[in-house]
mmCIF file of C-alpha atoms in Angstrom:
data_model
loop_
_atom_site.group_PDB
_atom_site.id
_atom_site.type_symbol
_atom_site.label_atom_id
_atom_site.label_comp_id
_atom_site.label_asym_id
_atom_site.label_seq_id
_atom_site.Cartn_x
_atom_site.Cartn_y
_atom_site.Cartn_z
ATOM 1 C CA ALA A 1 131.319 93.533 141.393
ATOM 2 C CA ALA A 2 127.654 93.025 142.229
ATOM 3 C CA ASP A 3 128.335 89.313 142.831
ATOM 4 C CA GLN A 4 130.473 90.072 145.884
ATOM 5 C CA ALA A 5 128.189 92.729 147.407
ATOM 6 C CA ALA A 6 126.068 91.858 150.431
ATOM 7 C CA GLU A 7 122.973 93.072 148.603
ATOM 8 C CA ARG A 8 123.348 92.332 144.864
ATOM 9 C CA SER A 9 121.641 94.655 142.434
ATOM 10 C CA VAL A 10 122.110 95.783 138.834
ATOM 11 C CA THR A 11 119.733 98.228 137.139
ATOM 12 C CA VAL A 12 119.693 99.674 133.628
ATOM 13 C CA GLU A 13 117.728 102.785 132.713
ATOM 14 C CA ILE A 14 117.250 104.104 129.185
ATOM 15 C CA GLY A 15 115.893 107.562 128.502
ATOM 16 C CA SER A 16 115.853 110.326 125.913
ATOM 17 C CA PRO A 17 116.385 113.709 127.599
ATOM 18 C CA GLU A 18 116.268 116.564 125.092
ATOM 19 C CA GLY A 19 116.437 114.170 122.123
ATOM 20 C CA ALA A 20 119.617 112.430 123.285
ATOM 21 C CA LEU A 21 120.005 108.763 124.197
ATOM 22 C CA GLU A 22 120.855 108.223 127.854
ATOM 23 C CA ILE A 23 121.862 104.849 129.281
ATOM 24 C CA ILE A 24 122.463 104.553 133.015
ATOM 25 C CA VAL A 25 123.857 101.373 134.573
ATOM 26 C CA LYS A 26 123.919 101.149 138.364
ATOM 27 C CA ASN A 27 125.238 98.204 140.338
ATOM 28 C CA THR A 28 126.209 97.420 143.892
ATOM 29 C CA TYR A 29 129.872 97.149 144.640
ATOM 30 C CA SER A 30 131.759 95.481 147.453
ATOM 31 C CA GLY A 31 134.806 97.284 148.780
ATOM 32 C CA ALA A 32 136.530 100.481 147.747
ATOM 33 C CA VAL A 33 136.028 101.934 144.292
ATOM 34 C CA SER A 34 138.991 103.492 142.543
ATOM 35 C CA ALA A 35 138.091 106.399 140.254
ATOM 36 C CA GLN A 36 141.349 105.771 138.397
ATOM 37 C CA THR A 37 140.389 102.128 137.759
ATOM 38 C CA LEU A 38 136.957 103.179 136.501
ATOM 39 C CA ALA A 39 138.494 105.825 134.233
ATOM 40 C CA MET A 40 140.710 103.165 132.642
ATOM 41 C CA GLY A 41 137.829 100.819 131.876
ATOM 42 C CA GLY A 42 137.165 99.195 135.224
ATOM 43 C CA GLU A 43 137.708 95.660 136.369
ATOM 44 C CA SER A 44 135.404 92.678 136.607
ATOM 45 C CA THR A 45 135.454 89.883 139.131
ATOM 46 C CA LYS A 46 134.266 87.460 136.434
ATOM 47 C CA PRO A 47 136.980 85.738 134.387
ATOM 48 C CA GLY A 48 136.868 86.922 130.779
ATOM 49 C CA HIS A 49 134.709 89.969 131.564
ATOM 50 C CA GLU A 50 137.398 92.344 132.824
ATOM 51 C CA GLY A 51 135.787 95.773 132.550
ATOM 52 C CA GLN A 52 133.877 94.754 129.433
ATOM 53 C CA GLY A 53 130.946 97.121 130.031
ATOM 54 C CA LEU A 54 133.072 100.179 130.676
ATOM 55 C CA LYS A 55 135.426 99.275 127.840
ATOM 56 C CA SER A 56 132.418 99.256 125.521
ATOM 57 C CA CYS A 57 131.506 102.734 126.772
ATOM 58 C CA PHE A 58 135.033 104.014 126.125
ATOM 59 C CA HIS A 59 134.920 102.472 122.638
ATOM 60 C CA ILE A 60 131.699 104.387 121.908
ATOM 61 C CA LEU A 61 133.285 107.587 123.277
ATOM 62 C CA SER A 62 136.218 107.226 120.894
ATOM 63 C CA ARG A 63 133.893 106.922 117.899
ATOM 64 C CA ARG A 64 131.076 109.359 118.753
ATOM 65 C CA ARG A 65 131.767 113.051 118.712
ATOM 66 C CA HIS A 66 128.878 114.039 120.995
ATOM 67 C CA ALA A 67 129.149 111.206 123.524
ATOM 68 C CA HIS A 68 129.731 111.762 127.239
ATOM 69 C CA LEU A 69 130.437 109.300 130.049
ATOM 70 C CA ASN A 70 129.926 110.161 133.703
ATOM 71 C CA LEU A 71 130.961 107.803 136.509
ATOM 72 C CA TRP A 72 130.245 108.148 140.191
ATOM 73 C CA GLN A 73 129.862 106.232 143.418
ATOM 74 C CA THR A 74 127.050 106.721 145.901
ATOM 75 C CA GLY A 75 127.243 104.534 148.993
ATOM 76 C CA GLN A 76 127.453 100.906 147.860
ATOM 77 C CA TYR A 77 126.565 101.752 144.238
ATOM 78 C CA VAL A 78 128.704 102.538 141.215
ATOM 79 C CA GLN A 79 126.849 104.298 138.447
ATOM 80 C CA ALA A 80 127.776 104.969 134.814
ATOM 81 C CA GLN A 81 125.825 107.354 132.590
ATOM 82 C CA LEU A 82 126.429 107.257 128.842
ATOM 83 C CA LEU A 83 124.864 110.197 127.029
ATOM 84 C CA LEU A 84 124.759 110.221 123.213
ATOM 85 C CA ARG A 85 123.727 113.439 121.512
ATOM 86 C CA ARG A 86 123.024 113.852 117.810
#
């Protein structure tokens, strides 16, 4: 999605709030963002990468009892926060 945006940007932040592991991925997005599409694993504009990042997050969620995924859009950015607690 960042490839098609007027201003391309992808950032990754890793932190450890209160002993948990927090990974935040933020990227620019061109066009409308569908919350339903994101909730189902997202889509990629790159052949062979269709929602691979979000699908990996959902895979972790299915295997980790104390894992949480938050998705939101702010302006031209889509942001995903994966929080893994012990």
